[in-house]
Coordinates of C-alpha atoms and ligand atoms in Angstrom, one line a residue:
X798 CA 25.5 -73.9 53.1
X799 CA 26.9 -77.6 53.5
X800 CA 23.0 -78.8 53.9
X801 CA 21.2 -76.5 50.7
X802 CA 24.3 -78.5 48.6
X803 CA 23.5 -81.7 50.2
X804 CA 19.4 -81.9 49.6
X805 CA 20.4 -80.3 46.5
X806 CA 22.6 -82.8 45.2
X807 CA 19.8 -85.6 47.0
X808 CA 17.2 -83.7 44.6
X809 CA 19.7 -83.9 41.6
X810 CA 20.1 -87.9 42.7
X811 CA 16.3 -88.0 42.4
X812 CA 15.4 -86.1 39.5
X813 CA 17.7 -89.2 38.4
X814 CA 16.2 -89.2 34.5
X815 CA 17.7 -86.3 33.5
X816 CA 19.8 -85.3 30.4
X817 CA 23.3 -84.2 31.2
X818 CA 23.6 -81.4 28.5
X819 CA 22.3 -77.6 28.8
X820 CA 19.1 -76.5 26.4
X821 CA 19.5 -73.1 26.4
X822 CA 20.6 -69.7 24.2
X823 CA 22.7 -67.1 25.0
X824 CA 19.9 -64.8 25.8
X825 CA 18.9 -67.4 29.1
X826 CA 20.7 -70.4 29.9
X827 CA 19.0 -71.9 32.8
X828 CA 21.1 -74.0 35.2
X829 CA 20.7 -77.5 36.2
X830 CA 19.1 -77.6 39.1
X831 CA 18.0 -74.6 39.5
X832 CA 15.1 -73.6 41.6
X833 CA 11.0 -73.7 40.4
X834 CA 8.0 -73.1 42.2
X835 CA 7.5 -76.6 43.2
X836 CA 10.6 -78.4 41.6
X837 CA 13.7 -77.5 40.1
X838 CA 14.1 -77.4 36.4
X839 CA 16.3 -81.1 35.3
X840 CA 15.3 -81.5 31.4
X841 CA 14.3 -85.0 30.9
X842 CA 17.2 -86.9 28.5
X843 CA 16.4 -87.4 25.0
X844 CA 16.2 -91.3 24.5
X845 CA 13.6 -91.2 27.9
X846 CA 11.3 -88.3 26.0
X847 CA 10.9 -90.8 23.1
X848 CA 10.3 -93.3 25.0
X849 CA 8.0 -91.6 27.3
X850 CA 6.1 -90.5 24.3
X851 CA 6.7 -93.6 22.7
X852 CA 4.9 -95.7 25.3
X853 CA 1.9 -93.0 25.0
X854 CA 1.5 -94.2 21.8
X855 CA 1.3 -90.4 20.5
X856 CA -0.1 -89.5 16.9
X857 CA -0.9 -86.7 15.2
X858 CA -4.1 -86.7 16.8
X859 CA -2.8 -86.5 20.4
X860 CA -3.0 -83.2 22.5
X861 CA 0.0 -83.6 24.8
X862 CA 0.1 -81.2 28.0
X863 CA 3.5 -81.2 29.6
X864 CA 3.5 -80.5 33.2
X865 CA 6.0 -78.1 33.9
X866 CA 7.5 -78.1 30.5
X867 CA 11.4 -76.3 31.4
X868 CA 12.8 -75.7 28.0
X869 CA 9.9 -77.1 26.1
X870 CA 11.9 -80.5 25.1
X871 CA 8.8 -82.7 25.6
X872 CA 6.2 -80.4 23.7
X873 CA 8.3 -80.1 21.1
X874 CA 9.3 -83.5 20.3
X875 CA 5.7 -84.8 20.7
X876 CA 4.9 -82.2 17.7
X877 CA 8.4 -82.8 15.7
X878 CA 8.7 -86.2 16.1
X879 CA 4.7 -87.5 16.6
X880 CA 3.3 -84.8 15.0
X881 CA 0.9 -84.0 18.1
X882 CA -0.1 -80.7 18.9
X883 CA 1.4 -79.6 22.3
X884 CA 1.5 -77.4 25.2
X885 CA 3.9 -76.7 28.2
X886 CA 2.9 -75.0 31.3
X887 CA 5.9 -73.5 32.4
X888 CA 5.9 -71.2 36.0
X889 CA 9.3 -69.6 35.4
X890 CA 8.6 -66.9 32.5
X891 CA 12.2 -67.3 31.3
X892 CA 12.2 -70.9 30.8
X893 CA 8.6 -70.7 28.9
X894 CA 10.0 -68.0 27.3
X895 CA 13.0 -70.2 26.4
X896 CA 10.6 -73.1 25.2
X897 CA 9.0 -70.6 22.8
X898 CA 12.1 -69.5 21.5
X899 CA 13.4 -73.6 21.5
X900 CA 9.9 -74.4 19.5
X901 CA 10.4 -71.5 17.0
X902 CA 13.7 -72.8 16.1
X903 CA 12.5 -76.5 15.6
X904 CA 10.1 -75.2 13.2
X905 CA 7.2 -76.4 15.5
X906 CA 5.7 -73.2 16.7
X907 CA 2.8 -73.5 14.9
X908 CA 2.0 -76.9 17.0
X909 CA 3.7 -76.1 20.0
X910 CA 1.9 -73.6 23.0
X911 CA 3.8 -72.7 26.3
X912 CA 1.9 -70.9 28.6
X913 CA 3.6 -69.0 31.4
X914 CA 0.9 -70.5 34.3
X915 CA 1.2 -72.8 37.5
X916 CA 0.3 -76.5 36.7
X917 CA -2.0 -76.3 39.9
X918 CA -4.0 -73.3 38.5
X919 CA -4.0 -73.7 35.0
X920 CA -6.4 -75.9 32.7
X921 CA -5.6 -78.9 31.0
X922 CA -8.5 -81.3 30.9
X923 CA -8.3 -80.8 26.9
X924 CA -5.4 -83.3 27.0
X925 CA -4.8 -86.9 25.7
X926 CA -2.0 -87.3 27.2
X927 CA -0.3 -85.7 30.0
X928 CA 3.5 -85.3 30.3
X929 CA 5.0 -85.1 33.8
X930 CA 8.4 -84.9 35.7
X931 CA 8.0 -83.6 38.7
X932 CA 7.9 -85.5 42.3
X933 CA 6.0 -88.2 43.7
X934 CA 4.1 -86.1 45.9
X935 CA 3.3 -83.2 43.5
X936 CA 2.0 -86.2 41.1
X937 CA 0.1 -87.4 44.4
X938 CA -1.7 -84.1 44.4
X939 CA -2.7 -84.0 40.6
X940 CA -3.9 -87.4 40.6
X941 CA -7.6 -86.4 41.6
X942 CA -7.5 -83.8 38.4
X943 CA -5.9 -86.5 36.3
X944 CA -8.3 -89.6 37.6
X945 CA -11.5 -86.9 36.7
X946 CA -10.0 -86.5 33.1
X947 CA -11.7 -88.2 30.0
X948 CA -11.5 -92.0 30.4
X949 CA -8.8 -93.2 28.0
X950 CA -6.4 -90.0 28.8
X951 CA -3.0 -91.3 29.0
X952 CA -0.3 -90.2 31.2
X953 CA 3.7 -90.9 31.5
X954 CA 5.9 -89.6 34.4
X955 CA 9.3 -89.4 34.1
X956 CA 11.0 -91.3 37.3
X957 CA 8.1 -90.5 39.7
X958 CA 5.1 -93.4 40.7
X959 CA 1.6 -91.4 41.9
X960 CA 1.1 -93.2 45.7
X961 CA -1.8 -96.0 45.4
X962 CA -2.7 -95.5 41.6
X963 CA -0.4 -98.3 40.4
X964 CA 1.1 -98.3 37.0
X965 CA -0.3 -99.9 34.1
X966 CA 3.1 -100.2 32.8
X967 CA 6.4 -99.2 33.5
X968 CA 8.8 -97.4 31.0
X969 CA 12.5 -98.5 30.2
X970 CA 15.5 -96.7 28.9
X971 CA 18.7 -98.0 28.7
X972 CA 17.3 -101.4 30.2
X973 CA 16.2 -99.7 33.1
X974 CA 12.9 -98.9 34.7
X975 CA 12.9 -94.9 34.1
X976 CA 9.1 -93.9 34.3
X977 CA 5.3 -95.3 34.7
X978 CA 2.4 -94.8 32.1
X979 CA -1.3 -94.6 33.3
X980 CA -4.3 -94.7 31.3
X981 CA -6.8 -92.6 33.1
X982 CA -10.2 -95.4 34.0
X983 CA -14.0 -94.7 33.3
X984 CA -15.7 -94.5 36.7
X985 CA -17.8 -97.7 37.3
X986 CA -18.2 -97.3 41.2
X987 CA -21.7 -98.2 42.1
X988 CA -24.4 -100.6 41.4
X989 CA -25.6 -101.9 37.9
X990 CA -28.2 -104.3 36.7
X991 CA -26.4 -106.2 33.8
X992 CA -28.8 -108.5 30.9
X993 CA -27.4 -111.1 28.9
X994 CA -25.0 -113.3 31.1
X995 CA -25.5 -116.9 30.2
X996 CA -27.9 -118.9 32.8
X997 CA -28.9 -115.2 34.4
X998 CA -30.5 -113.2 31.9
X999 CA -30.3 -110.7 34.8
X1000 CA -27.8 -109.9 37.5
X1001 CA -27.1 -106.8 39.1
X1002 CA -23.2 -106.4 39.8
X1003 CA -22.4 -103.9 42.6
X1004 CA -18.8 -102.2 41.9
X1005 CA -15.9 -101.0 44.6
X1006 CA -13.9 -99.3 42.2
X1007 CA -9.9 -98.5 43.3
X1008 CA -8.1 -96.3 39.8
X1009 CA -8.3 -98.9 37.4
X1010 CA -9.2 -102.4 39.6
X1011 CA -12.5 -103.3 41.2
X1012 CA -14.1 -105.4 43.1
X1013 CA -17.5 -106.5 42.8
X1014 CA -20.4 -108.5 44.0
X1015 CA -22.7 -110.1 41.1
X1016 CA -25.6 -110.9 43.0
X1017 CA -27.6 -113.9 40.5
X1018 CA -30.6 -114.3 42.3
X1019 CA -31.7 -114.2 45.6
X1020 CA -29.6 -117.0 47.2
X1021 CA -26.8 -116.8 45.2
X1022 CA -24.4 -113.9 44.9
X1023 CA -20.5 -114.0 43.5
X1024 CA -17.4 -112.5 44.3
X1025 CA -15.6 -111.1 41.2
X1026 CA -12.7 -109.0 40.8
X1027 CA -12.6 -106.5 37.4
X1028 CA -9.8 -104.6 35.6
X1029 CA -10.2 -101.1 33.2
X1030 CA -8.1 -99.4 30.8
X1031 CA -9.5 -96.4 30.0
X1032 CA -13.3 -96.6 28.6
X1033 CA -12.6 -100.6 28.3
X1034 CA -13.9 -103.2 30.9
X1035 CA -13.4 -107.0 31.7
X1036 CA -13.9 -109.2 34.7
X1037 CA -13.9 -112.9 34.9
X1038 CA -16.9 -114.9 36.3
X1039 CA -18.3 -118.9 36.6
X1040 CA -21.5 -118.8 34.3
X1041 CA -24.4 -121.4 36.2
X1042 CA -22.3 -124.6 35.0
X1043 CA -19.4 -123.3 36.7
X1044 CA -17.5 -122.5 33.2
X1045 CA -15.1 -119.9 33.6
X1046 CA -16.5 -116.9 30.8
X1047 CA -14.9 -113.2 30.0
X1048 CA -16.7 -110.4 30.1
X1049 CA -15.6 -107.7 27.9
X1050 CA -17.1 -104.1 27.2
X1051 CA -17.3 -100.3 26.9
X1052 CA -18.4 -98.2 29.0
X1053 CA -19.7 -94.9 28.0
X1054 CA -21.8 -92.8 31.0
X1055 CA -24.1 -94.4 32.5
X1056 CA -24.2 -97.8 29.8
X1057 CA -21.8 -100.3 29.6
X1058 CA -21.8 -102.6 26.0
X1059 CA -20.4 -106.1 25.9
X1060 CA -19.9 -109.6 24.6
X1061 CA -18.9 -112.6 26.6
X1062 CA -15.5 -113.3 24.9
X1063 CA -16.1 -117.1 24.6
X1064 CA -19.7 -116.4 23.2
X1065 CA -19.2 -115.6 19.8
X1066 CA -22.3 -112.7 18.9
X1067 CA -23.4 -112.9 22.6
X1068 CA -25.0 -109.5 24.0
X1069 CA -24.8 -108.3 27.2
X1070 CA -26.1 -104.8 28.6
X1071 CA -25.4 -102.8 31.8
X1072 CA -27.3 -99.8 33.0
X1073 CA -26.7 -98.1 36.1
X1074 CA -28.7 -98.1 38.7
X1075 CA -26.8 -95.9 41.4
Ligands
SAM2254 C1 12.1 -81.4 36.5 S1 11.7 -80.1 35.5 C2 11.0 -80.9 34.1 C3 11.1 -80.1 32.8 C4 10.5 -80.8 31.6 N1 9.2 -81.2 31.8 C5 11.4 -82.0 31.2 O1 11.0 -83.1 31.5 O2 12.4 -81.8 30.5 C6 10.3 -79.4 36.3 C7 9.8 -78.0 35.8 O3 8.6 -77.7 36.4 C8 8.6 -76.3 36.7 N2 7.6 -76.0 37.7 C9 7.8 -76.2 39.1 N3 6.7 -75.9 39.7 C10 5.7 -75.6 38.8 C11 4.4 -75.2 38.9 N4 3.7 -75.1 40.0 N5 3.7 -74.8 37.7 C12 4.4 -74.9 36.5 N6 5.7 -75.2 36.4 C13 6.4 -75.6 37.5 C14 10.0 -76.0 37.0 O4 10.3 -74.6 36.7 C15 10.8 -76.9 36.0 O5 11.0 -76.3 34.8

């Protein structure tokens, strides 16, 4: 008995951005802590779901998919507040039916979804931004269906980092770091013949990609190859490189499929043009 209260307590410690008031009606009140499929149900606190969805730059535009939603706090502020259309996928049937009720009663249902599934099972690529508060390790296990959604996708976590896929910024509350936003990187991995670099008119750039950071070797002709290192967020690339008078340039582009489209920042009107090879 002594050791369930003590890892649950440990878990309560961890689930550390919670809110410290109950969310629920007198048909189901859910207790804090309580048990779920993979983690317990802790509702994130109100200041850290506006900043979560604050730092996610939500619009109207925005579908938001909350992760195991609880009581449907996050879904429903991201269509209250934002005006996003959102959905929870909730694994506990009382709890999502809980977050329906909760969404009716904000006036939101209309924008608002909760589906009774398992966040492992269900389908959520149609996001543009994905909610989470879970653990490190189950966001360790999503991140290969997060990294294959569309580039650009953006993700907050409440609390929980995802391993080796470093943050692309961290999220505060109350002056403190309380969560980690993502932006989901176009896949560049692999070789691509680039025209329009000043003094090489044609390069080839061969890319190691790791989440949102590469490296890369520019190879400029047959004697000379550079080392460069590279940087994405979402659809949007950059590296830095010496041009053939050793001037430190920018590239900047977009890369859609197979094409990447770019200037040289300190070019004015300069073109350059990737296609990939392999
Ligand atoms: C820490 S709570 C977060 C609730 C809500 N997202 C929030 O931030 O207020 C985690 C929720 O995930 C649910 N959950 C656990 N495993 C799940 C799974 N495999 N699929 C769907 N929901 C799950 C739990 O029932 C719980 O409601």
């Amino acid at each position: 008995m002594l050791r369930v209260s003590v890892a649950a307590s440990l878990l309560i410690g961890l689930l550390s951005g919670c809110a410290t008031q109950h969310a629920g009606t007198e048909r189901y009140q859910p207790l804090m802590a309580q048990g779920g499929k993979d983690v317990m149900w802790m509702p994130t606190a109100n200041n850290l779901v506006t900043e979560m969805l604050e730092a996610a730059q939500v619009t109207s535009t925005d579908v938001v998919v909350d992760l195991g939603a609880g009581d449907g706090k996050i879904p429903i502020e991201a269509a209250r507040r934002f005006g996003a259309r959102a959905v929870g996928i909730e694994f506990n049937p009382d709890l999502a039916a809980l977050a329906r009720r909760n969404a009716q009663q904000a006036g939101v249902s209309d924008r608002v979804t909760i589906v009774t599934g398992d966040i492992f099972q269900e389908d959520f690529s149609h996001a543009t931004v994905v909610t989470l508060y879970l653990l490190t390790q189950l966001n360790i296990k999503l991140k290969p269906t997060l990294l294959a959604m569309k580039p650009g996708t953006r993700i907050v976590s409440n609390t929980f980092a995802m391993g080796s896929w470093e943050p692309d910024a961290t999220i505060l509350a109350d002056g403190e770091v309380s969560g980690f936003f993502w932006v989901v990187p176009a896949k560049v991995e692999g070789t691509w013949a680039f025209t329009g670099f000043p003094g090489w008119p044609e390069a080839q750039v061969r890319i190691k990609q790791k989440s949102q950071k590469f490296d890369a070797d520019m190879v400029l002709d047959q004697t000379l190859s550079r080392r460069i290192e590279g940087h994405l967020r979402g659809a949007q690339i950059s590296f830095d490189f010496k041009d053939d008078r050793d001037q430190p340039q920018t590239f900047v582009g977009i890369v859609s499929a197979n094409k990447i489209h770019g200037t040289i920042k300190q070019i004015p009107g300069s073109v350059v043009i990737a296609t990939k090879e392999q």
